Coordinates of C-alpha atoms in Angstrom, one line a residue:
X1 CA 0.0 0.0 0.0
X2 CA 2.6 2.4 0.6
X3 CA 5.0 1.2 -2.4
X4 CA 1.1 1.9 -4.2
X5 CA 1.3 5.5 -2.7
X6 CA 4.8 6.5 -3.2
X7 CA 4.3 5.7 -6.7
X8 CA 1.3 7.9 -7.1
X9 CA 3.6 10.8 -5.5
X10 CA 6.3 10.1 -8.2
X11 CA 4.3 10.1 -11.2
X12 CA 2.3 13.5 -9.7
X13 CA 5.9 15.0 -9.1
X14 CA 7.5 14.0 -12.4
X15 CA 4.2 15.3 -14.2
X16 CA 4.9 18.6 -12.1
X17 CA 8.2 18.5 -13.6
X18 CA 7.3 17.6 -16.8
X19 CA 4.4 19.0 -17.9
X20 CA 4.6 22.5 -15.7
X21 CA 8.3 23.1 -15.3
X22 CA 10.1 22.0 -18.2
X23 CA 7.5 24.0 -20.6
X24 CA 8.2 27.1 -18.9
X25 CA 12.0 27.2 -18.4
X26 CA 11.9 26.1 -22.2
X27 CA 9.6 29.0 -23.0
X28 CA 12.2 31.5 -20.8
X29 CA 15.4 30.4 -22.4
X30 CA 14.0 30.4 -25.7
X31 CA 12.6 34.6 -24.8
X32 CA 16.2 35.3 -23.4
X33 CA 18.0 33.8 -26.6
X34 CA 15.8 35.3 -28.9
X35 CA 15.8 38.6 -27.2
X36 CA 20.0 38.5 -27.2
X37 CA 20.1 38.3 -30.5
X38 CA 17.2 41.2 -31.5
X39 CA 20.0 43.2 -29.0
X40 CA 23.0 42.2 -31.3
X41 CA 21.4 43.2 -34.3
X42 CA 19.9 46.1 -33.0
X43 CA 23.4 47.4 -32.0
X44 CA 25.3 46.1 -34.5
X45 CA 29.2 47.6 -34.0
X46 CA 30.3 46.3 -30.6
X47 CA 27.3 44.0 -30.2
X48 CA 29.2 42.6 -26.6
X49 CA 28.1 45.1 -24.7
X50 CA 24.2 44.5 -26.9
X51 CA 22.3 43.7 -23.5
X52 CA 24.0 47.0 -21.5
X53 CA 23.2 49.5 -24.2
X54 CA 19.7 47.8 -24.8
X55 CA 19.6 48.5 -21.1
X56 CA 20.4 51.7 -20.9
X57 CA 18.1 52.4 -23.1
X58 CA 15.1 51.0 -21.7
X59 CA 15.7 52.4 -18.7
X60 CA 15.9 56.1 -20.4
X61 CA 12.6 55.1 -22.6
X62 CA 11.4 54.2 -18.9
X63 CA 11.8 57.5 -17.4
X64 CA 10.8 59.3 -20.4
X65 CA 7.1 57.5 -20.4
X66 CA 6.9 58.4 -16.5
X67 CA 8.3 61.9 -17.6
X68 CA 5.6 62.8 -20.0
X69 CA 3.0 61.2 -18.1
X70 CA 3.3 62.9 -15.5
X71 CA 3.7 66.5 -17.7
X72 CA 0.4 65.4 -19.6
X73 CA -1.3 65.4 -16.2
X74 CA 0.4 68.6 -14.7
X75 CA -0.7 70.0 -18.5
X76 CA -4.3 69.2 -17.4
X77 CA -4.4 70.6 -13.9
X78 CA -2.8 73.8 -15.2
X79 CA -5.4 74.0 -18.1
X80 CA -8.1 74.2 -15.0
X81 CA -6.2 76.2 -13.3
X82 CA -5.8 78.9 -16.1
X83 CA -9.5 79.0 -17.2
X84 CA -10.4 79.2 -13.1
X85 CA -7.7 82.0 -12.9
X86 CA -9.1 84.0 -16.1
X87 CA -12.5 84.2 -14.5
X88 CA -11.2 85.7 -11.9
X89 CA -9.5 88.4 -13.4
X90 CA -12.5 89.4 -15.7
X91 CA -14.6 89.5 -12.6
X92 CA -11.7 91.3 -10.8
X93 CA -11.4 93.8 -13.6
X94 CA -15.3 94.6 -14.5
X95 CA -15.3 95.3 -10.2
X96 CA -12.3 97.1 -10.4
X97 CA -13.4 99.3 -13.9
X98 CA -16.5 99.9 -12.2
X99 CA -15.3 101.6 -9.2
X100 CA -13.0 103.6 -11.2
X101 CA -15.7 104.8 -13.6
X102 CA -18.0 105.4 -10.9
X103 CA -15.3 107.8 -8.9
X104 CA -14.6 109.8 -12.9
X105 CA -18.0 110.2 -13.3
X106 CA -18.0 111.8 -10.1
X107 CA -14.9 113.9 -11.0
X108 CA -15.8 114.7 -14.2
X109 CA -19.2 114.5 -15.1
X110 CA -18.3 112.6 -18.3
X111 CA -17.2 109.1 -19.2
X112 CA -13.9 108.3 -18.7
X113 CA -11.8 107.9 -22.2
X114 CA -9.0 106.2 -20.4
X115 CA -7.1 103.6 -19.4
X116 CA -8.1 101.5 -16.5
X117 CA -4.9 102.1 -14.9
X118 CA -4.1 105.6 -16.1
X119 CA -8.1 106.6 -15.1
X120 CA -7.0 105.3 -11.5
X121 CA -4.0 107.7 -11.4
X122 CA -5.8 110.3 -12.3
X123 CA -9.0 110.2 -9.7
X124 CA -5.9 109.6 -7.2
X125 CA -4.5 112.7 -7.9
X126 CA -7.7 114.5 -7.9
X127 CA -8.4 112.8 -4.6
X128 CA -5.1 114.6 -3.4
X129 CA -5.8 117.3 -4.3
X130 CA -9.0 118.0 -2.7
X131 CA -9.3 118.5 1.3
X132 CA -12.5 116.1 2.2
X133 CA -13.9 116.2 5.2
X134 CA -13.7 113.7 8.3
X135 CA -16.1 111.0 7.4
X136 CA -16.8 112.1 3.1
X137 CA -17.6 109.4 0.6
X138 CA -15.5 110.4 -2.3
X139 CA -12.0 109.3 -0.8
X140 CA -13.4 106.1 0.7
X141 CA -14.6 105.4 -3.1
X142 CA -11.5 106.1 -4.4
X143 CA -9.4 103.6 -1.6
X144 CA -12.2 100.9 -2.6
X145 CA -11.1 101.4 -6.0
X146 CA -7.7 100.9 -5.5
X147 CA -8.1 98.2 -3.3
X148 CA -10.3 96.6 -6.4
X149 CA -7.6 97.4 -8.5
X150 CA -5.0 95.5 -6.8
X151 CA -7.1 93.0 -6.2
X152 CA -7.0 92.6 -10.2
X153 CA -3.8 93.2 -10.7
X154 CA -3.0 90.2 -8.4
X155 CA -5.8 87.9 -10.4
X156 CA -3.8 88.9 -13.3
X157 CA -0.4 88.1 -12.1
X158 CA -1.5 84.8 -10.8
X159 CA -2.9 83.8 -14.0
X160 CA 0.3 85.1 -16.2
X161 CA 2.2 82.7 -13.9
X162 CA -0.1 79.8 -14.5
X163 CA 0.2 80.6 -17.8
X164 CA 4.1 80.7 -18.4
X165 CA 4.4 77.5 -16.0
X166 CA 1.6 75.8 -18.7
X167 CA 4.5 76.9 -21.7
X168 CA 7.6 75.5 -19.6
X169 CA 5.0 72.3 -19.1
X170 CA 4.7 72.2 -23.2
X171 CA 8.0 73.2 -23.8
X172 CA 9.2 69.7 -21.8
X173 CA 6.7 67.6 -22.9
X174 CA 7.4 68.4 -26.4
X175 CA 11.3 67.8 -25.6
X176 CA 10.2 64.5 -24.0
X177 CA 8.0 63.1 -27.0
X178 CA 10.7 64.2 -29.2
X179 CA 13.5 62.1 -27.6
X180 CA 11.0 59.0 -27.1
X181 CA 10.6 59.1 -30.6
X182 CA 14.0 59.4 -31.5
X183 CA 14.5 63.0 -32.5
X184 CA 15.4 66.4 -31.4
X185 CA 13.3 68.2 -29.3
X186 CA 11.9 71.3 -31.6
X187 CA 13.6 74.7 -31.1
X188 CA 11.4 77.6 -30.0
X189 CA 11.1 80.5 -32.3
X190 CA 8.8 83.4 -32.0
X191 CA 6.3 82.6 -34.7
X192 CA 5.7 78.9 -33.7
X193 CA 2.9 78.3 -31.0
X194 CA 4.6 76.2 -28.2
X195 CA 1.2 73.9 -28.6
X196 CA 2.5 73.5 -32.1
X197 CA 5.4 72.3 -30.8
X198 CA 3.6 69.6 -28.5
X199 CA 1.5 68.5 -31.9
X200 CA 4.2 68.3 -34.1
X201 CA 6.1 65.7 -31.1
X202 CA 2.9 63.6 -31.9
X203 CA 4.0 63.3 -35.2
X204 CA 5.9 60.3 -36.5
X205 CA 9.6 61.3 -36.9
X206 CA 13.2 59.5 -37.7
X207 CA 16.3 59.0 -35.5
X208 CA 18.7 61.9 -34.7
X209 CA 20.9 63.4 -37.7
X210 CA 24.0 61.5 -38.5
X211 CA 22.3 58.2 -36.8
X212 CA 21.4 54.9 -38.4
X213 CA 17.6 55.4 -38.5
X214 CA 16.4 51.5 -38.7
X215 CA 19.5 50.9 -36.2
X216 CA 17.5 53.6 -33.7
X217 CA 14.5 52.4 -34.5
X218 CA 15.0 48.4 -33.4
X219 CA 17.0 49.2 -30.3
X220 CA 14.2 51.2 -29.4
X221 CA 11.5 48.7 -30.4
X222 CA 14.3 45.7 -28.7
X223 CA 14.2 48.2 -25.3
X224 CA 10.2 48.7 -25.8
X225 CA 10.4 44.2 -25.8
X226 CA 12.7 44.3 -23.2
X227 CA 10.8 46.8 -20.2
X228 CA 7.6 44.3 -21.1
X229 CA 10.0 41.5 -20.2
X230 CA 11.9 42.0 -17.3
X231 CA 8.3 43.4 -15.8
X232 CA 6.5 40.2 -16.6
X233 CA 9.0 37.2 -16.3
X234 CA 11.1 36.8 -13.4
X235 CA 14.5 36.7 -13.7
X236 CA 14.9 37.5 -17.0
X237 CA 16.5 41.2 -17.0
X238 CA 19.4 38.8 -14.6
X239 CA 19.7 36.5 -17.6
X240 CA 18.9 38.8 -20.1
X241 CA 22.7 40.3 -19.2
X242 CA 24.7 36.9 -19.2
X243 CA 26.6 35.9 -21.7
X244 CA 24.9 34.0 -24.9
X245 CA 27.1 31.1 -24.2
X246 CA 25.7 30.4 -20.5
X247 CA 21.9 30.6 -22.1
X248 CA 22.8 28.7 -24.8
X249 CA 24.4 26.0 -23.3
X250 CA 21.5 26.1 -20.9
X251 CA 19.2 25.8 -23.4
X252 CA 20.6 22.9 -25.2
X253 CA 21.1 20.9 -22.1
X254 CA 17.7 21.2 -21.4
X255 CA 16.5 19.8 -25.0
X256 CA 18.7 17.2 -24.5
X257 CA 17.1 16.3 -20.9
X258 CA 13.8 16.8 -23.1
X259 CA 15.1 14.3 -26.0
X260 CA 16.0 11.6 -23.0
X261 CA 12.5 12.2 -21.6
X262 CA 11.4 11.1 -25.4
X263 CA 13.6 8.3 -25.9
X264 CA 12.6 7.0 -22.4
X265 CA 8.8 7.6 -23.3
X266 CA 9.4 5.8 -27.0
X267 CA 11.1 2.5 -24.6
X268 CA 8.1 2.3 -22.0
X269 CA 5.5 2.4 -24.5
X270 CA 7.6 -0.2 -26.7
X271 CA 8.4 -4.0 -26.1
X272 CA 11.4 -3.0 -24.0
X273 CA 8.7 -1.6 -21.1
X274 CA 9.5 -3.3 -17.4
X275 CA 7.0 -6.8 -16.9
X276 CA 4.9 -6.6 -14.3
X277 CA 6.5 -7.5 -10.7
X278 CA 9.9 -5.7 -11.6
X279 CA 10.7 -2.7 -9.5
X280 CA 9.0 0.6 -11.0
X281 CA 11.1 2.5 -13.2
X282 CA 9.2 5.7 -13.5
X283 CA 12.2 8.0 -11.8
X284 CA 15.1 6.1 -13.6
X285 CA 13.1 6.5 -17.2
X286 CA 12.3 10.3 -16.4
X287 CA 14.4 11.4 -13.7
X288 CA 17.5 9.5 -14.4
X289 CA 18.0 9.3 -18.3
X290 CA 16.8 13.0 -18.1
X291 CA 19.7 14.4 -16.3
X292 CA 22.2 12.1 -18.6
X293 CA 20.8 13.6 -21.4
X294 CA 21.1 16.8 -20.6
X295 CA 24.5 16.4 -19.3
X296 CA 25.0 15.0 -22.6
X297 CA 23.5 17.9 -24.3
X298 CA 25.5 20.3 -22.4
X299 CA 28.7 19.3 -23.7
X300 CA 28.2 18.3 -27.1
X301 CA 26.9 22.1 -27.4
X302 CA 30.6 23.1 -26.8
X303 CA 32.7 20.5 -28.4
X304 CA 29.8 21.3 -31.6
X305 CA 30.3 25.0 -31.6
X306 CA 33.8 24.7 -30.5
X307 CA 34.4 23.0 -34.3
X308 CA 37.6 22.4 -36.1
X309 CA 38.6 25.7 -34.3
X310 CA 38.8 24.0 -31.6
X311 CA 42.3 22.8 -31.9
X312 CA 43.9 26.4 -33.2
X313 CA 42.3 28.1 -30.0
X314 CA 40.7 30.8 -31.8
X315 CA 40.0 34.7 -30.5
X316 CA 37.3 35.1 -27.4
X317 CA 35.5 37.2 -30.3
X318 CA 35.0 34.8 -32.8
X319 CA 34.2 32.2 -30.4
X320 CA 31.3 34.1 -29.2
X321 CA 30.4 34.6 -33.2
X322 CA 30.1 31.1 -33.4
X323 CA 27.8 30.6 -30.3
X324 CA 25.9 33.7 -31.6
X325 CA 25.5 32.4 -35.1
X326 CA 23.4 28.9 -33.7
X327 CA 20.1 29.9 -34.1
X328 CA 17.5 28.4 -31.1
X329 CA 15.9 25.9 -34.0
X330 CA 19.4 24.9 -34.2
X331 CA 20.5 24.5 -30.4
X332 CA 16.9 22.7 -29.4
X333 CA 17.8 20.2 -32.6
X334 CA 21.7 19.5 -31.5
X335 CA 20.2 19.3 -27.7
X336 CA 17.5 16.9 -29.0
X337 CA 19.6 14.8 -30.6
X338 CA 22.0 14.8 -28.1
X339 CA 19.5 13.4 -25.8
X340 CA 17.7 11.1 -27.6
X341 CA 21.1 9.1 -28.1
X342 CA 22.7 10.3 -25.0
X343 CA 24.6 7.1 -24.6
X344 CA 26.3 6.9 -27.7
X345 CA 26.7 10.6 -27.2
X346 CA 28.5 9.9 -24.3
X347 CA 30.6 7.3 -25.9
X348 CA 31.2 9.9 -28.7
X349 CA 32.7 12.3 -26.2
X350 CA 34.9 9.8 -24.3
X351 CA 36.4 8.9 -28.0
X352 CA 37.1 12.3 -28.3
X353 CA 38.7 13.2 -25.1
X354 CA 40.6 9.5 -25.6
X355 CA 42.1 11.1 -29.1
X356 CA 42.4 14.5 -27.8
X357 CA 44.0 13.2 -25.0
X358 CA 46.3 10.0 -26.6
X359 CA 50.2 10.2 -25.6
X360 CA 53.3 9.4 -27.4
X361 CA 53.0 6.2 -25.1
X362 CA 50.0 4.8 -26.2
X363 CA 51.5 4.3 -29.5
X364 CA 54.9 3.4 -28.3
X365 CA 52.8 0.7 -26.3
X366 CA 51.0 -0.5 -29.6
X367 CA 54.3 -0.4 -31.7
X368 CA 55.9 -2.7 -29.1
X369 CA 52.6 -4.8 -29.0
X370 CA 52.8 -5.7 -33.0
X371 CA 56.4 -6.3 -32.5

């Protein structure tokens, strides 16, 4: 009964394993290899440092997206702000003009022909130059009228500020929308409208001058892939940034672990499949030959990509060109193979390493032996 119930537990585990697990560090390597190489063609010159300047670059694109969203939304506030602030000022000014009028009408007898401000200087000076009363109305008409007036005056001031801080607000949006789409931020001139400016950033628009336009264009869209990426997988911006070799070796082991999981599969479903009564071979078939294969698949990866070069020890660059040229369909077919016969890939190895390896000895030893 509890033989019956370990078993259970194994083939529950292993399906874990197999049908859970295995998919989804396939699916990550497979992202991360692919994503490598979108970075190495993207850059192009110098495409070692591909997953820093990718990097860099998302990071920038990041702050630039939090950048103009948040200037969108200080845009909209201000925008409130500036039509709340304009009502104020006309009903600051009609109070203000009112008064004044009132007080020149008293002056005068006529209607003022003035300016609001240059009417206000001159009932002021009148005012002076009168000697009121204790107590008379005039002079407490003209101090209401000049306290209306400043009163305006400070409406107005507020809302000029509001409305130079809603061109500086333009002004760096447009900058921002500019560089996010890879071009210089518009320069200010007196006849263009700074809102102009923010419209034409909406516009679709090429690289920088003197710069590759389709080479900007995919390390942006490769950063754009990237920021999605890191945010949604785990642990992918920490793989994203080792080197292609590590992955890729990865990568292949695991298709060969895959391909051993197959052959194993292919041999319990044949005639070779353990009679009843024999001891249950669930882990050694899928735990087991697994792990050999993708031992197996590990190493064949190198000695594969490794090549004739091999022997000549060739540059640290054009050894990562060779790992770099092995497309995934490629790696998951040599890691397949490699798995599926993972003991005559083995035994391939060991005659390798055995001729690699072969001293003056051994043939001495044979020489002596014909003799």
């Amino acid at each position: 009964m509890d033989l019956s119930w370990m078993r259970i537990a194994n083939r529950v585990l292993l399906g874990f394993v197999w049908f859970i697990l295995v998919p989804a560090i396939f699916a990550f390597f497979y992202t991360v290899i692919e994503t490598q190489s979108a970075a190495r063609v993207a850059v192009g010159a110098n495409s070692r440092l591909a997953p820093f300047t990718i990097s860099r670059l998302a990071d920038r694109l990041n702050a630039l997206e939090a950048e103009i969203e948040t200037t969108s939304q200080e845009l909209t506030a201000l925008d409130e702000k500036i039509r709340a602030a304009k009502v104020r000022v006309d009903e600051a000014k009609q109070k203000s003009t009112a008064a004044v009028n009132s007080v020149w009408i008293t002056f005068r007898n006529a209607q003022p022909t003035c300016e609001l401000e240059q009417c206000l200087a001159d009932i002021v000076t009148d005012n002076d130059q009168h000697d009121w009363a204790e107590g008379a109305e005039i002079p407490k008409r003209v101090a209401a009228a000049q306290q209306l007036y400043d009163a305006y005056r400070n409406a107005q001031f507020v809302s000029d500020d509001l409305v130079d801080r809603n061109g500086h607000a333009e002004t760096a949006l447009a900058a921002a929308k500019a560089e996010y789409n890879g071009s210089k931020p518009p320069a200010p001139s007196d006849q263009a409208d700074q809102a102009d400016q923010a419209d034409q950033a909406d516009q679709p628009v090429t690289g920088p001058v003197g710069a590759d336009e389709g080479s900007t264009e995919d390390q942006k869209a490769v950063a754009l892939s990237f920021n999605k990426q890191r945010h949604a997988i785990p642990l992918f911006e920490f793989a994203f940034f080792l080197p292609s070799g590590v992955i890729v070796a990865s990568f292949t082991g695991l298709m060969g672990a895959i391909g051993a999981a197959v052959y194993s599969l292919y041999v319990e479903l044949g005639m070779l499949a353990a009679p009843k009564g024999e001891p249950d071979r669930t882990w050694m078939a899928f735990g087991v030959r697994p792990l050999l294969g993708a031992l197996a698949g590990f190493t064949v990866f190198f000695v594969i990509s490794a090549g004739a070069s091999f022997l000549i020890q060739p540059q640290a660059t054009e050894a990562t060109q060779a790992v770099n040229q092995l497309s995934p369909p490629a790696l998951a077919s040599l890691g397949l193979f490699a798995g599926l016969a993972s003991e005559n890939a083995l035994k391939w190895l060991v005659e390798k390493a055995n001729s690699f390896f072969k001293s003056s000895d051994d043939g001495d030893g044979a020489a002596a032996t014909g003799a």
